[in-house]
XYZ file of C-alpha atoms in Angstrom:
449
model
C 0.000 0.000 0.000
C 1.172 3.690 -0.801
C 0.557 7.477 -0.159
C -0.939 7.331 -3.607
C -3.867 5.145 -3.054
C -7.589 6.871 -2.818
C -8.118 5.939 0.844
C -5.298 6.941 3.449
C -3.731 4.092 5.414
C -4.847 4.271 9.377
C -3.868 2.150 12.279
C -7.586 0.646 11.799
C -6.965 -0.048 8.089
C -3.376 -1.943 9.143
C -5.969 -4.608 10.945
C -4.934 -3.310 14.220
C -7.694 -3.365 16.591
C -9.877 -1.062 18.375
C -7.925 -0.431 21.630
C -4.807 -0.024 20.316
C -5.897 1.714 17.270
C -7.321 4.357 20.578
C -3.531 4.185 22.635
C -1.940 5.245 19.439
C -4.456 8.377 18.734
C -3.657 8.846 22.625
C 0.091 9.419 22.183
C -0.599 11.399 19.095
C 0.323 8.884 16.670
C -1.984 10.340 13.693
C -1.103 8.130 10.888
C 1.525 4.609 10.505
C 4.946 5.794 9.162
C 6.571 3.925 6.272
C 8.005 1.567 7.841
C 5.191 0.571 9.866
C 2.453 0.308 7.076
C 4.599 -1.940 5.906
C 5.828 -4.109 8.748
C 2.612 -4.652 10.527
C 0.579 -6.647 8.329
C 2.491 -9.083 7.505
C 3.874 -9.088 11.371
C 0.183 -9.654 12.420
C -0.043 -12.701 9.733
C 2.989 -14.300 12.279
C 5.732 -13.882 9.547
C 9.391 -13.321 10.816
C 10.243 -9.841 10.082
C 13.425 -8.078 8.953
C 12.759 -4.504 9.204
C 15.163 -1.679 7.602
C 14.917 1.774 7.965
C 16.220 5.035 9.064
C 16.403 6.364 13.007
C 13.647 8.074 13.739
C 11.311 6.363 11.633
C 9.112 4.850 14.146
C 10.512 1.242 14.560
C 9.591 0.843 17.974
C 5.844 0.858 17.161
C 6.290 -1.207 13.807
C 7.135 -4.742 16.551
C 5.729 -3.391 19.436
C 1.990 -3.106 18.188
C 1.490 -6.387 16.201
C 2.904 -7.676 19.537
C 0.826 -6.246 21.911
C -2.421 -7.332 19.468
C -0.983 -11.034 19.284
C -0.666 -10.749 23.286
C -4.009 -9.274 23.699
C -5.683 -11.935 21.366
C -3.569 -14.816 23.690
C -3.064 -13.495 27.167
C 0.189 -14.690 29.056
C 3.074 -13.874 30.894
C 6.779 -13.570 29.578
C 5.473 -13.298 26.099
C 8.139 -11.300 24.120
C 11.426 -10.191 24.741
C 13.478 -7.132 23.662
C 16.732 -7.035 23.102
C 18.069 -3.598 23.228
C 22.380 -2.584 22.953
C 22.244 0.143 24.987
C 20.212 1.191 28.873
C 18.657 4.233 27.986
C 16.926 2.486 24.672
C 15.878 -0.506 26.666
C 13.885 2.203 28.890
C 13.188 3.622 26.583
C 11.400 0.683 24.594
C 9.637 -0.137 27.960
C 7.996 3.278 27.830
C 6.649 2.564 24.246
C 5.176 -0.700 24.944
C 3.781 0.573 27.890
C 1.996 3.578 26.027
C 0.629 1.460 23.542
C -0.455 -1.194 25.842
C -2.448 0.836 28.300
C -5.562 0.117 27.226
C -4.844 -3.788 27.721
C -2.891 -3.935 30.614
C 0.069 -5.005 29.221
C 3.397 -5.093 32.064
C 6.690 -4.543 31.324
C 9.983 -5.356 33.013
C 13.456 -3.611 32.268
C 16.556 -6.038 32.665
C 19.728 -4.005 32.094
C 23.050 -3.741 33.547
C 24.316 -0.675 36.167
C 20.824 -1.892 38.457
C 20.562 -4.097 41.445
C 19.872 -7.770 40.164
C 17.687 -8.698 43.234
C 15.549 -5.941 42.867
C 15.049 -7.365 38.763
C 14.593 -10.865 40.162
C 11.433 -9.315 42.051
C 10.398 -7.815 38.843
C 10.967 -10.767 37.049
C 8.885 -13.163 39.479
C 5.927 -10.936 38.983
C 5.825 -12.690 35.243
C 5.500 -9.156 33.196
C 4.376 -9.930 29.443
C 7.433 -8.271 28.170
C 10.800 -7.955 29.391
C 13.160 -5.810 28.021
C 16.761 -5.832 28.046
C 20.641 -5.829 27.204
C 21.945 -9.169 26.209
C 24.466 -9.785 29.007
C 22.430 -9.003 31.728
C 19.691 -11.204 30.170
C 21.954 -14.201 30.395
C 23.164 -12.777 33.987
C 19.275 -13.584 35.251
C 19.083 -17.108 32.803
C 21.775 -18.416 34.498
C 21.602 -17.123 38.094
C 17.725 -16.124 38.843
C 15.641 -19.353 40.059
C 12.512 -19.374 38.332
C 13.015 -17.283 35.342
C 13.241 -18.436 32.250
C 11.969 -18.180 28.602
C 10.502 -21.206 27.270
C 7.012 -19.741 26.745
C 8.402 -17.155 24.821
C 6.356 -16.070 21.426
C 8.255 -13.095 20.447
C 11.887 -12.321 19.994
C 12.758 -8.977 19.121
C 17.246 -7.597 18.393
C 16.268 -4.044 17.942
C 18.991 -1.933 16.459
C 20.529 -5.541 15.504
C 23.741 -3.673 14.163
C 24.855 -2.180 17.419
C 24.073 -4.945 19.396
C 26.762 -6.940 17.385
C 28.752 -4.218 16.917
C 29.204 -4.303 20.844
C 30.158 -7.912 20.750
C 26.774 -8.874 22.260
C 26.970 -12.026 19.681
C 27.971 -14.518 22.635
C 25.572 -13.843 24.462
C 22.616 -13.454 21.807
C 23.900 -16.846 20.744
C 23.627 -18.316 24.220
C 19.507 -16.623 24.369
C 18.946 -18.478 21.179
C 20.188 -21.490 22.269
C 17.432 -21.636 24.928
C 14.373 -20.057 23.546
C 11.428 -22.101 22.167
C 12.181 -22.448 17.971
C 9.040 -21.987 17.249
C 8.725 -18.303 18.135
C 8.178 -15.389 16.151
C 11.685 -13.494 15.665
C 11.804 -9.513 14.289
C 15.537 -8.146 13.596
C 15.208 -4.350 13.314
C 18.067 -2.398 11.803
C 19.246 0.669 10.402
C 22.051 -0.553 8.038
C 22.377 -4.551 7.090
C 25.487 -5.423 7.530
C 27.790 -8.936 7.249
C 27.177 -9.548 10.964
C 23.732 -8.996 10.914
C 23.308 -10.579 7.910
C 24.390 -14.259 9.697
C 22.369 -13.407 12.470
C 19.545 -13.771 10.194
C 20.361 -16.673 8.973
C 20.899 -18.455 12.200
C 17.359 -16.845 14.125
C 14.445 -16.132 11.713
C 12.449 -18.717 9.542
C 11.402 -17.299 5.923
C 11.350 -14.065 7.234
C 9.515 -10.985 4.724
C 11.973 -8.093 4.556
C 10.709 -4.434 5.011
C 13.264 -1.502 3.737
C 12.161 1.856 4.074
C 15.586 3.144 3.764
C 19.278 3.510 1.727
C 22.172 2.033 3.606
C 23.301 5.456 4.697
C 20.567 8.133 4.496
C 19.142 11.298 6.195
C 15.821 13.221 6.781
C 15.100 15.524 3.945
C 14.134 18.380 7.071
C 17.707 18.310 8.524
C 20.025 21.300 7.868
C 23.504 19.759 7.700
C 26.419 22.137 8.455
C 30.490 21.649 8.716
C 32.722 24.422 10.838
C 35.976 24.562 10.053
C 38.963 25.829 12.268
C 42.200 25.290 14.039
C 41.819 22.539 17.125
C 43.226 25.068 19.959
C 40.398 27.121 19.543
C 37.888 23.595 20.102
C 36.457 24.652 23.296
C 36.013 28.379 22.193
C 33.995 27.557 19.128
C 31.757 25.333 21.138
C 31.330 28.016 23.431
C 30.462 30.697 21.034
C 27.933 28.589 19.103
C 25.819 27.465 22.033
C 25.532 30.961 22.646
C 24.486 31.668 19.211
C 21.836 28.730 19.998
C 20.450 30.250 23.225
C 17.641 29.328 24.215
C 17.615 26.060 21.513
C 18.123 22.592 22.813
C 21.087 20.868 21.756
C 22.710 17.329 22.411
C 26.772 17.748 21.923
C 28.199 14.318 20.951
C 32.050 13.390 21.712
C 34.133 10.353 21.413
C 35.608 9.679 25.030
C 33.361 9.754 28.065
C 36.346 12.128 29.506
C 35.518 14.830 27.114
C 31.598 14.445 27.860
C 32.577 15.198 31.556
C 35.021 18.012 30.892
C 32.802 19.887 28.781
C 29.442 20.028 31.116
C 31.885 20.788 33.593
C 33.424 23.757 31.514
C 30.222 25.185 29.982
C 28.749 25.090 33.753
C 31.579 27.288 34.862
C 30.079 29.239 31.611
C 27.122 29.356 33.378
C 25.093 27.150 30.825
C 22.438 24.434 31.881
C 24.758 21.230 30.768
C 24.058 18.327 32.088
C 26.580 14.987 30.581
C 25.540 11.330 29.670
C 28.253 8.830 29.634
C 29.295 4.825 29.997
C 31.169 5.681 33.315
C 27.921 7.191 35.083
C 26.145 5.053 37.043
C 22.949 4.147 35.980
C 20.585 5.725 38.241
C 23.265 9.098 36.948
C 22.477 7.991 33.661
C 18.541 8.147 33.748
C 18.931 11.355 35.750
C 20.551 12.899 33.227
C 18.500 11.857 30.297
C 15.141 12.958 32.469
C 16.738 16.298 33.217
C 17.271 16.950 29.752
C 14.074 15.447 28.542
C 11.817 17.308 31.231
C 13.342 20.614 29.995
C 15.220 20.953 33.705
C 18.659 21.075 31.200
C 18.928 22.243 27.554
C 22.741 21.079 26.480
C 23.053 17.376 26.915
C 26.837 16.508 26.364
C 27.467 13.116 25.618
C 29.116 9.603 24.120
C 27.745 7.879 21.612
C 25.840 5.573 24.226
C 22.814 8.504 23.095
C 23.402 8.406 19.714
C 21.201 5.228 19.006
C 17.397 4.685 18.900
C 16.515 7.661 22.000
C 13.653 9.862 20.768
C 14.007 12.864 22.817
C 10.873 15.294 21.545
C 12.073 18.679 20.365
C 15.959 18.229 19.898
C 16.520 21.662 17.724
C 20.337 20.728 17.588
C 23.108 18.325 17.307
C 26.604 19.627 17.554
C 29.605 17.206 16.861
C 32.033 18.353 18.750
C 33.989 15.080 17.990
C 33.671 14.304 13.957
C 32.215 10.529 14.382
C 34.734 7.784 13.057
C 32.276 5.998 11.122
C 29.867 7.227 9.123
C 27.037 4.875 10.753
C 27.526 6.767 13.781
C 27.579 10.276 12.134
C 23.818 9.400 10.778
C 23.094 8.027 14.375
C 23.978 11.285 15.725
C 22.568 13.716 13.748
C 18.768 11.197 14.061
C 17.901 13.102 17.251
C 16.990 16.202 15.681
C 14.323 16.326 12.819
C 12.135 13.268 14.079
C 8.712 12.446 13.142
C 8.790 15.010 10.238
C 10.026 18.463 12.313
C 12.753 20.174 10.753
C 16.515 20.105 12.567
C 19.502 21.063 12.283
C 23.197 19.488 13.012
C 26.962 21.104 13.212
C 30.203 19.499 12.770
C 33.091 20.386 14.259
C 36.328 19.817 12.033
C 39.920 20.648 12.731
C 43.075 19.710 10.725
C 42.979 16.449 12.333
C 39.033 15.656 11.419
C 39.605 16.075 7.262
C 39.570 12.605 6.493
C 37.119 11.637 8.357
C 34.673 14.325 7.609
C 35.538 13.320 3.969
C 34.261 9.776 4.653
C 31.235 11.338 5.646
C 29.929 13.012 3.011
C 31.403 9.978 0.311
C 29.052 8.120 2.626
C 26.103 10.185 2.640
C 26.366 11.559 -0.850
C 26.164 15.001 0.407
C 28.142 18.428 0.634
C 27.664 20.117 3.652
C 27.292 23.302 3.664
C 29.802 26.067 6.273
C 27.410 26.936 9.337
C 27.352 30.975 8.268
C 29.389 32.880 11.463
C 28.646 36.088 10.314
C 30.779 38.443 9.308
C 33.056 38.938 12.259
C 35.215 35.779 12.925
C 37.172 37.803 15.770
C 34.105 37.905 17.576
C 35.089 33.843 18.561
C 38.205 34.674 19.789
C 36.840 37.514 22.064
C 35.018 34.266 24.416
C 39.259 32.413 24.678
C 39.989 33.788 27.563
C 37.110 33.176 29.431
C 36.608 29.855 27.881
C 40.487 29.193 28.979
C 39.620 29.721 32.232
C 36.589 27.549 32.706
C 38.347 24.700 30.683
C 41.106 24.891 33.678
C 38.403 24.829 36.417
C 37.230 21.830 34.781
C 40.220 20.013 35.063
C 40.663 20.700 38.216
C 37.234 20.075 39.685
C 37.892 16.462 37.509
C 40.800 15.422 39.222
C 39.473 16.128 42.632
C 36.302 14.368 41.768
C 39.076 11.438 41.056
C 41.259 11.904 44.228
C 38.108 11.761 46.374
C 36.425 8.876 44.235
C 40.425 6.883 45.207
C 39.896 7.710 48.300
C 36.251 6.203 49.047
C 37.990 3.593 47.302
C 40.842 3.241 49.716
C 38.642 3.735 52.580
C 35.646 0.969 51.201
C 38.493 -1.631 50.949
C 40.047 -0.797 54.364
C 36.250 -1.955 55.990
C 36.212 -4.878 54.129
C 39.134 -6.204 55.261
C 38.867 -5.228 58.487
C 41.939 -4.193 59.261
C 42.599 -0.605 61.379
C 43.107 1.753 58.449
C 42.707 4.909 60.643
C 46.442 6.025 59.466
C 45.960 5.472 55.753
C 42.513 7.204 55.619
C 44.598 10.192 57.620
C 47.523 9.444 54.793
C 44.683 10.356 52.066
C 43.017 12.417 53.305
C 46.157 14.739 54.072
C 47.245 14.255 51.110
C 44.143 15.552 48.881
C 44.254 18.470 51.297
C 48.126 19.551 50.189
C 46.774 18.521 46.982
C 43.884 21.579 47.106
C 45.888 24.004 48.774
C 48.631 23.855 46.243
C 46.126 24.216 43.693
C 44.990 27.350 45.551
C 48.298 28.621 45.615
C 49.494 28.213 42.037
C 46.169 30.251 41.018
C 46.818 32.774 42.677
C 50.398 33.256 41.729
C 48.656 33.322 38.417
């Protein structure tokens, strides 16, 4: 079916029914997208599904409803299970399913690392209809939680199937397939098909119909893509002056390293900008703090890794800055897939130095596309003006970081002085003294400055 035909496609027309058809007019879900006009059908006949398409197209909904209908239709717990390569997605998933499912009474469980495992065992005995997770800590509650298992399961999901083997998740995805019922329905959602994801197929899904909605590398037609170009010592200072620009706007800034993430919120909070970071070394209740302070509007600059680059559907992203140019060209359309969802227009930056070129190059061979320079305005000096307040907060940064590490050694110290019991008065004293010299010289060399 296709925009073209003489009656427009609904939810209803899909063969979804009734309730669900009213959960997805409650969410504001007007009309299917591409790729779920033409995933759900056939999904709802119990075919295997591979599903193709572009972040931000709606995937989520595309497994989740024909799901939730099958469920509905055949009531019973541990049901379906999805596979998810990051935290924040999984959590993100749950919310989805449990949108949709509201009118039925549909319960979800989240089973992902960085979270207390008892606390998930209780969730898990409650039998929820869906559990999503990560792969390892999946296996974590296969092999270790008494009572859980999945040989009832109907429906197995590997959403953004890519990542999750790019990750090296394909141990453990191997081990959950070794255990699961075969006759199951399986959907593999992904935005690029790739070798790896390619065997995957071959070893999990039965004669499965394959939906692209997609190229292999492939933006929205409503993002504004833009390059800056400049010399790497003046990194921070260009950041600095564009988020200005931007006031008021909400941005995500993407780097590499998880240390850069930190520094930065760190530095443009010294700036006196609402920056809040996102990061693998957070913990995970740190994590979902910061992603619900940004979300809620409580922060508009998120800063972080690439762990937010995949699958998170954050409503009115205006933004995306790479401050790091991605190294792979996946990741670069990833990135820029949080701004200009669901048919909004967006717009993304790239930051490129003389160490960036090639990269950035790969880029645009990959997407087929010239970006165009982000306009400064006339007055270039006008950047320059911010360096030596930018200087300045960069050095606070570094030193707030590396007493944020000498106290986190420290806990550390004192933590494995209790366990072993030992009397560990002195060293705690040892530390302790020692991070105060540490500040006071820090004081002192500032103000010799």
């Amino acid at each position: 079916m296709t925009a073209e035909d003489s009656e427009p496609v609904t939810f209803e027309s899909l063969g979804l029914i009734p309730q669900l058809c009213e959960a997805c007019e409650k969410i504001g879900f007007t009309k299917p997208t591409e790729i779920q006009q033409a995933a759900i059908p056939d999904a709802l006949e119990g075919r295997d599904i591979i599903g193709l398409a572009q972040t931000g197209s709606g995937k989520t909904a595309a497994f989740a409803l024909p799901i939730l209908q099958r469920l509905f239709q055949n009531p019973q717990p541990l049901y379906a299970c999805v596979m998810a390569p990051t935290r924040e997605l999984a959590f993100q998933i749950s919310e989805q399913f449990e949108a949709l499912g509201s009118t039925i009474g549909v319960r979800c469980a989240v089973i992902v690392g960085g979270m207390d495992m008892m606390a998930q065992s209780i969730a898990l005995s409650k039998k929820p209809h869906v559990v999503i997770c990560t792969p390892g800590r999946l296996v974590d509650h296969l092999e270790n939680t008494k009572g859980f298992n999945l040989k009832q399961l109907k429906y197995l999901v590997m959403d953004e199937a890519d990542r999750l083997l790019d990750l090296d998740f394909g141990a453990e995805i191997e081990k959950v397939l070794k255990i699961i019922p075969r006759e199951r329905n399986t959907f593999l959602f992904s935005a690029t098909m790739t070798s790896k994801v390619e065997k995957l197929q071959r070893a999990s899904l039965v004669k499965p119909v394959k939906v692209e909605v997609a190229t292999k590398y492939s933006t929205v037609s409503t993002l504004l893509q833009y390059y800056l170009f400049f010399p790497f010592k003046h990194k921070e200072t260009y950041l600095t002056y564009l988020l200005n620009e931007l006031a008021g706007q909400t941005c995500i800034v993407f780097t590499l390293t998880c240390a850069n993430a930190q520094k930065l919120a760190l530095m443009l909070r010294n700036l006196g900008f609402q920056a809040v970071s996102l990061h693998g070394q957070l913990s995970q209740p740190k994590r979902l703090g910061a992603l619900n302070k940004f979300k809620s509007g409580g922060r508009n600059i998120l800063i972080a890794t690439d762990v937010a680059s995949r699958g998170l559907d954050i409503p009115g992203v205006d933004v995306v800055i790479n401050y790091d140019v991605p190294q792979s060209s996946k990741d670069y359309i990833h990135r820029v897939g949080r701004t200009a969802r669901a048919g909004r227009s967006g717009k993304s930056i790239t930051l490129v130095t003389q160490y960036d070129i090639e990269w950035y190059q790969r880029i645009e061979h990959a997407i087929d596309k010239k970006l165009d320079e982000y306009p400064l305005g006339k007055d270039k000096s006008a950047v320059l003006m911010l360096q030596e307040r930018v200087g300045e907060a960069v050095r606070f940064a570094h030193m707030q970081l590396k007493e944020e590490h000498a106290n986190a050694k420290a806990g550390k110290r004192k933590r494995m002085g209790a366990l072993e019991g030992g009397d560990d008065k002195d060293d705690e004293e040892t530390a302790a003294t020692r991070l105060v010299k540490k500040k006071t010289k820090g004081k002192a060399s500032n103000k010799g400055r």
